[in-house]
Amino acid sequence: FWFSNRMEFQYIASDGNLLAHPITVNHLTAGNGERHDIVVDFSLLPESTREIYLVNRMEHATGRGPKEGTLPMNQSPRMLKINILPGAVPDPSRVPQDLRVVEDIPLENAVRREWKWTRNNGMWSVNGQLFDEHRSDATVVKGQTQIWTFSTPGGWAHPIHFHVEEGRLLRYNGVNVQPNSILGGRKDVFSLYGGDEMTVALRYRDWIGTYVMHCHNGVHEDHAMMIKFDVVAPS
């Protein structure tokens, strides 16, 4: 997503709430179910500006996911029109440089698991299995750090969503991810594209019970691309 005039804005929060510090950017990428919070300063626009658009510069020729590269601005689908009214109004609001303290997820003694998001015989599966409500695919101890690696060998995009807790992306295709970055905030949706591998740290801190993780592409989830796991109390 871009503004049609390519203006910059401040990115302040992802799925898991505020970052530690705002980041100035001119575009964002979002998969199904991902959330981004931004602050836009319209006082920076020339006084003659009367409208701008939020546009999607990623071309989707099929349901597999976006194509490489970006569309020309004048060929990008318009998602939202913003009318700019003449005249200034008082606005003392500012985005602070320090938004909140984001605690690190402890990585010592973490339990590691791998989840492969694939297509088998025309059906969507995780680790080669279809969803079964009577089967638990993992037992997670409350408070113990999990390091989960997501990968997909195919060409389809899989926005992966796990319930109740947020995690932090540690590595993306072999590259370390910095905490205060577009990809480094606390999140509960991680968009996995064809050939990608993501390593995510998370820790279920609050509740025990049975929860799910699934692809946020609704068709994939409906066709059993989901797992069930149990969060249990420490022994």
mmCIF file of C-alpha atoms in Angstrom:
data_model
loop_
_atom_site.group_PDB
_atom_site.id
_atom_site.type_symbol
_atom_site.label_atom_id
_atom_site.label_comp_id
_atom_site.label_asym_id
_atom_site.label_seq_id
_atom_site.Cartn_x
_atom_site.Cartn_y
_atom_site.Cartn_z
ATOM 1 C CA PHE A 1 0.000 0.000 0.000
ATOM 2 C CA TRP A 2 1.204 3.476 -1.020
ATOM 3 C CA PHE A 3 -0.324 6.916 -1.106
ATOM 4 C CA SER A 4 -0.726 8.061 -4.697
ATOM 5 C CA ASN A 5 1.588 11.056 -4.088
ATOM 6 C CA ARG A 6 4.245 8.757 -2.540
ATOM 7 C CA MET A 7 4.087 10.696 0.735
ATOM 8 C CA GLU A 8 5.792 9.341 3.840
ATOM 9 C CA PHE A 9 3.988 8.456 7.061
ATOM 10 C CA GLN A 10 4.854 7.067 10.467
ATOM 11 C CA TYR A 11 4.387 3.403 11.249
ATOM 12 C CA ILE A 12 3.649 2.911 14.950
ATOM 13 C CA ALA A 13 2.061 -0.522 15.520
ATOM 14 C CA SER A 14 1.657 -4.025 14.136
ATOM 15 C CA ASP A 15 -0.699 -6.886 15.079
ATOM 16 C CA GLY A 16 0.719 -7.017 18.617
ATOM 17 C CA ASN A 17 0.308 -3.301 19.367
ATOM 18 C CA LEU A 18 2.861 -0.463 19.553
ATOM 19 C CA LEU A 19 6.479 -0.667 18.454
ATOM 20 C CA ALA A 20 9.170 0.715 20.741
ATOM 21 C CA HIS A 21 9.721 3.679 18.358
ATOM 22 C CA PRO A 22 7.928 5.013 15.252
ATOM 23 C CA ILE A 23 9.377 4.284 11.808
ATOM 24 C CA THR A 24 9.077 6.650 8.839
ATOM 25 C CA VAL A 25 8.151 4.794 5.620
ATOM 26 C CA ASN A 26 6.349 5.437 2.333
ATOM 27 C CA HIS A 27 4.664 2.040 1.877
ATOM 28 C CA LEU A 28 3.611 -1.115 3.738
ATOM 29 C CA THR A 29 2.955 -4.715 2.723
ATOM 30 C CA ALA A 30 0.029 -6.566 4.293
ATOM 31 C CA GLY A 31 -1.163 -10.139 3.963
ATOM 32 C CA ASN A 32 -4.653 -11.367 4.813
ATOM 33 C CA GLY A 33 -5.395 -10.532 8.429
ATOM 34 C CA GLU A 34 -2.266 -8.446 9.120
ATOM 35 C CA ARG A 35 -2.848 -5.096 10.848
ATOM 36 C CA HIS A 36 -0.809 -1.912 10.590
ATOM 37 C CA ASP A 37 -1.310 1.357 12.488
ATOM 38 C CA ILE A 38 0.023 4.519 10.847
ATOM 39 C CA VAL A 39 -0.016 8.270 11.520
ATOM 40 C CA VAL A 40 -0.305 10.576 8.494
ATOM 41 C CA ASP A 41 0.513 14.302 8.683
ATOM 42 C CA PHE A 42 -1.643 15.953 6.034
ATOM 43 C CA SER A 43 -0.237 19.383 6.891
ATOM 44 C CA LEU A 44 2.832 18.406 4.858
ATOM 45 C CA LEU A 45 0.821 18.423 1.623
ATOM 46 C CA PRO A 46 0.880 21.420 -0.732
ATOM 47 C CA GLU A 47 -2.103 23.714 -0.099
ATOM 48 C CA SER A 48 -3.408 23.030 -3.595
ATOM 49 C CA THR A 49 -3.860 19.286 -2.855
ATOM 50 C CA ARG A 50 -7.522 18.317 -2.839
ATOM 51 C CA GLU A 51 -7.415 14.519 -3.027
ATOM 52 C CA ILE A 52 -5.035 11.602 -2.720
ATOM 53 C CA TYR A 53 -5.607 7.851 -2.883
ATOM 54 C CA LEU A 54 -4.392 4.820 -1.014
ATOM 55 C CA VAL A 55 -3.367 2.384 -3.758
ATOM 56 C CA ASN A 56 -2.269 -1.230 -3.981
ATOM 57 C CA ARG A 57 0.846 -1.528 -6.128
ATOM 58 C CA MET A 58 1.105 -5.328 -5.866
ATOM 59 C CA GLU A 59 -0.362 -7.091 -8.874
ATOM 60 C CA HIS A 60 -2.458 -10.191 -8.174
ATOM 61 C CA ALA A 61 -2.918 -12.110 -11.418
ATOM 62 C CA THR A 62 -4.017 -15.295 -9.602
ATOM 63 C CA GLY A 63 -5.005 -16.368 -6.106
ATOM 64 C CA ARG A 64 -1.504 -17.655 -5.403
ATOM 65 C CA GLY A 65 -0.305 -14.294 -4.120
ATOM 66 C CA PRO A 66 1.260 -11.078 -5.394
ATOM 67 C CA LYS A 67 3.658 -11.005 -8.328
ATOM 68 C CA GLU A 68 7.216 -9.751 -7.997
ATOM 69 C CA GLY A 69 7.784 -6.027 -8.338
ATOM 70 C CA THR A 70 5.272 -3.181 -8.200
ATOM 71 C CA LEU A 71 2.738 -1.736 -10.587
ATOM 72 C CA PRO A 72 3.175 1.796 -11.968
ATOM 73 C CA MET A 73 1.353 4.248 -9.727
ATOM 74 C CA ASN A 74 -1.159 5.197 -12.425
ATOM 75 C CA GLN A 75 -2.047 1.533 -12.992
ATOM 76 C CA SER A 76 -2.445 0.596 -9.319
ATOM 77 C CA PRO A 77 -5.954 -0.140 -8.008
ATOM 78 C CA ARG A 78 -7.328 2.651 -5.827
ATOM 79 C CA MET A 79 -8.372 1.337 -2.414
ATOM 80 C CA LEU A 80 -9.379 4.552 -0.605
ATOM 81 C CA LYS A 81 -9.993 8.163 -1.639
ATOM 82 C CA ILE A 82 -9.059 10.932 0.801
ATOM 83 C CA ASN A 83 -10.521 14.413 0.275
ATOM 84 C CA ILE A 84 -8.328 17.274 1.530
ATOM 85 C CA LEU A 85 -10.291 20.325 2.686
ATOM 86 C CA PRO A 86 -8.776 23.808 2.416
ATOM 87 C CA GLY A 87 -7.764 25.709 5.531
ATOM 88 C CA ALA A 88 -5.554 24.765 8.459
ATOM 89 C CA VAL A 89 -6.742 23.748 11.927
ATOM 90 C CA PRO A 90 -4.777 23.765 15.213
ATOM 91 C CA ASP A 91 -3.255 20.347 15.897
ATOM 92 C CA PRO A 92 -0.723 20.080 18.731
ATOM 93 C CA SER A 93 -0.535 16.283 18.536
ATOM 94 C CA ARG A 94 2.848 14.669 17.956
ATOM 95 C CA VAL A 95 4.108 11.093 17.705
ATOM 96 C CA PRO A 96 6.586 10.556 20.565
ATOM 97 C CA GLN A 97 9.943 9.017 19.743
ATOM 98 C CA ASP A 98 9.476 6.492 22.548
ATOM 99 C CA LEU A 99 6.162 4.630 22.289
ATOM 100 C CA ARG A 100 6.565 1.848 24.841
ATOM 101 C CA VAL A 101 9.042 -0.614 26.275
ATOM 102 C CA VAL A 102 8.843 -3.878 24.307
ATOM 103 C CA GLU A 103 10.233 -6.746 26.337
ATOM 104 C CA ASP A 104 12.373 -9.356 24.627
ATOM 105 C CA ILE A 105 11.110 -12.931 24.431
ATOM 106 C CA PRO A 106 13.638 -15.093 26.339
ATOM 107 C CA LEU A 107 15.177 -17.646 23.988
ATOM 108 C CA GLU A 108 16.988 -19.867 26.489
ATOM 109 C CA ASN A 109 15.714 -23.478 26.703
ATOM 110 C CA ALA A 110 13.205 -22.843 23.926
ATOM 111 C CA VAL A 111 11.304 -25.725 22.333
ATOM 112 C CA ARG A 112 11.784 -25.819 18.563
ATOM 113 C CA ARG A 113 9.157 -26.996 16.113
ATOM 114 C CA GLU A 114 8.873 -26.956 12.317
ATOM 115 C CA TRP A 115 5.648 -26.366 10.421
ATOM 116 C CA LYS A 116 5.607 -26.950 6.657
ATOM 117 C CA TRP A 117 2.684 -25.405 4.793
ATOM 118 C CA THR A 118 2.124 -27.507 1.677
ATOM 119 C CA ARG A 119 -0.389 -28.800 -0.824
ATOM 120 C CA ASN A 120 -0.850 -32.563 -1.110
ATOM 121 C CA ASN A 121 -3.096 -34.184 -3.723
ATOM 122 C CA GLY A 122 -4.943 -30.901 -4.193
ATOM 123 C CA MET A 123 -5.550 -30.421 -0.464
ATOM 124 C CA TRP A 124 -3.958 -27.868 1.875
ATOM 125 C CA SER A 125 -1.983 -29.376 4.741
ATOM 126 C CA VAL A 126 0.412 -28.578 7.576
ATOM 127 C CA ASN A 127 3.300 -31.040 7.983
ATOM 128 C CA GLY A 128 1.556 -33.258 5.454
ATOM 129 C CA GLN A 129 -1.604 -33.633 7.539
ATOM 130 C CA LEU A 130 -5.128 -32.291 7.206
ATOM 131 C CA PHE A 131 -6.813 -30.753 10.223
ATOM 132 C CA ASP A 132 -8.368 -33.214 12.669
ATOM 133 C CA GLU A 133 -10.308 -31.765 15.590
ATOM 134 C CA HIS A 134 -9.625 -34.931 17.591
ATOM 135 C CA ARG A 135 -5.834 -34.743 17.154
ATOM 136 C CA SER A 136 -3.444 -32.451 18.996
ATOM 137 C CA ASP A 137 -0.410 -31.546 16.904
ATOM 138 C CA ALA A 138 1.654 -30.007 19.717
ATOM 139 C CA THR A 139 1.737 -29.685 23.478
ATOM 140 C CA VAL A 140 2.964 -26.273 24.635
ATOM 141 C CA VAL A 141 3.929 -25.619 28.250
ATOM 142 C CA LYS A 142 2.586 -22.312 29.539
ATOM 143 C CA GLY A 143 5.414 -19.778 29.890
ATOM 144 C CA GLN A 144 7.974 -21.805 27.932
ATOM 145 C CA THR A 145 9.372 -20.129 24.831
ATOM 146 C CA GLN A 146 8.566 -21.763 21.514
ATOM 147 C CA ILE A 147 10.683 -21.211 18.402
ATOM 148 C CA TRP A 148 8.577 -22.190 15.418
ATOM 149 C CA THR A 149 9.946 -22.357 11.868
ATOM 150 C CA PHE A 150 7.416 -21.888 9.059
ATOM 151 C CA SER A 151 8.258 -22.859 5.484
ATOM 152 C CA THR A 152 6.467 -23.465 2.214
ATOM 153 C CA PRO A 153 8.019 -25.035 -0.892
ATOM 154 C CA GLY A 154 5.159 -24.053 -3.187
ATOM 155 C CA GLY A 155 4.166 -20.876 -4.965
ATOM 156 C CA TRP A 156 1.155 -20.000 -2.824
ATOM 157 C CA ALA A 157 1.062 -17.303 -0.144
ATOM 158 C CA HIS A 158 0.062 -18.412 3.370
ATOM 159 C CA PRO A 159 -0.652 -15.706 5.969
ATOM 160 C CA ILE A 160 -0.155 -17.779 9.123
ATOM 161 C CA HIS A 161 -2.195 -16.843 12.189
ATOM 162 C CA PHE A 162 -1.939 -18.362 15.646
ATOM 163 C CA HIS A 163 -4.487 -17.581 18.339
ATOM 164 C CA VAL A 164 -4.258 -15.912 21.782
ATOM 165 C CA GLU A 165 -0.603 -14.819 21.739
ATOM 166 C CA GLU A 166 1.813 -12.725 19.650
ATOM 167 C CA GLY A 167 5.297 -13.678 18.580
ATOM 168 C CA ARG A 168 8.340 -11.978 17.104
ATOM 169 C CA LEU A 169 10.035 -12.787 13.825
ATOM 170 C CA LEU A 170 13.675 -13.741 14.468
ATOM 171 C CA ARG A 171 14.861 -14.730 10.991
ATOM 172 C CA TYR A 172 13.389 -14.317 7.525
ATOM 173 C CA ASN A 173 14.965 -16.393 4.744
ATOM 174 C CA GLY A 174 18.175 -16.709 6.745
ATOM 175 C CA VAL A 175 18.485 -13.007 7.642
ATOM 176 C CA ASN A 176 18.163 -11.778 11.235
ATOM 177 C CA VAL A 177 15.232 -9.398 11.807
ATOM 178 C CA GLN A 178 15.739 -6.337 14.002
ATOM 179 C CA PRO A 179 13.130 -5.892 16.771
ATOM 180 C CA ASN A 180 12.126 -2.283 15.986
ATOM 181 C CA SER A 181 11.413 -2.749 12.282
ATOM 182 C CA ILE A 182 8.441 -3.279 10.008
ATOM 183 C CA LEU A 183 8.810 -7.059 10.338
ATOM 184 C CA GLY A 184 10.169 -7.061 13.874
ATOM 185 C CA GLY A 185 7.183 -5.948 15.953
ATOM 186 C CA ARG A 186 5.072 -8.339 17.980
ATOM 187 C CA LYS A 187 2.628 -10.047 15.618
ATOM 188 C CA ASP A 188 0.131 -12.864 15.326
ATOM 189 C CA VAL A 189 -0.009 -13.026 11.507
ATOM 190 C CA PHE A 190 3.098 -13.878 9.476
ATOM 191 C CA SER A 191 2.774 -13.784 5.688
ATOM 192 C CA LEU A 192 4.690 -16.674 4.164
ATOM 193 C CA TYR A 193 5.228 -16.441 0.392
ATOM 194 C CA GLY A 194 6.362 -19.152 -2.011
ATOM 195 C CA GLY A 195 9.768 -20.535 -0.996
ATOM 196 C CA ASP A 196 9.922 -18.496 2.226
ATOM 197 C CA GLU A 197 11.168 -19.619 5.615
ATOM 198 C CA MET A 198 10.398 -17.728 8.836
ATOM 199 C CA THR A 199 11.608 -18.384 12.369
ATOM 200 C CA VAL A 200 9.270 -16.999 15.036
ATOM 201 C CA ALA A 201 9.644 -16.843 18.841
ATOM 202 C CA LEU A 202 6.534 -16.862 21.021
ATOM 203 C CA ARG A 203 5.570 -17.635 24.592
ATOM 204 C CA TYR A 204 2.077 -18.498 25.816
ATOM 205 C CA ARG A 205 1.967 -16.554 29.057
ATOM 206 C CA ASP A 206 -1.647 -16.264 30.169
ATOM 207 C CA TRP A 207 -4.003 -19.189 29.641
ATOM 208 C CA ILE A 208 -4.062 -22.946 29.285
ATOM 209 C CA GLY A 209 -6.414 -24.653 26.858
ATOM 210 C CA THR A 210 -6.793 -25.770 23.259
ATOM 211 C CA TYR A 211 -6.044 -23.341 20.442
ATOM 212 C CA VAL A 212 -5.470 -23.360 16.690
ATOM 213 C CA MET A 213 -3.034 -22.048 14.102
ATOM 214 C CA HIS A 214 -4.179 -21.720 10.507
ATOM 215 C CA CYS A 215 -3.643 -20.107 7.138
ATOM 216 C CA HIS A 216 -5.553 -16.812 6.954
ATOM 217 C CA ASN A 217 -6.418 -17.461 3.323
ATOM 218 C CA GLY A 218 -10.021 -18.443 4.052
ATOM 219 C CA VAL A 219 -10.178 -21.057 1.276
ATOM 220 C CA HIS A 220 -7.043 -22.772 2.597
ATOM 221 C CA GLU A 221 -8.308 -22.803 6.175
ATOM 222 C CA ASP A 222 -11.681 -24.156 5.073
ATOM 223 C CA HIS A 223 -9.829 -26.976 3.306
ATOM 224 C CA ALA A 224 -8.112 -28.141 6.510
ATOM 225 C CA MET A 225 -4.882 -26.071 6.502
ATOM 226 C CA MET A 226 -4.979 -25.753 10.270
ATOM 227 C CA ILE A 227 -3.498 -27.402 13.347
ATOM 228 C CA LYS A 228 -4.708 -27.750 16.914
ATOM 229 C CA PHE A 229 -2.360 -27.468 19.911
ATOM 230 C CA ASP A 230 -2.751 -27.643 23.674
ATOM 231 C CA VAL A 231 -1.286 -25.167 26.151
ATOM 232 C CA VAL A 232 -0.767 -26.968 29.467
ATOM 233 C CA ALA A 233 0.288 -25.887 32.929
ATOM 234 C CA PRO A 234 3.911 -26.517 33.957
ATOM 235 C CA SER A 235 4.332 -29.840 35.757
#
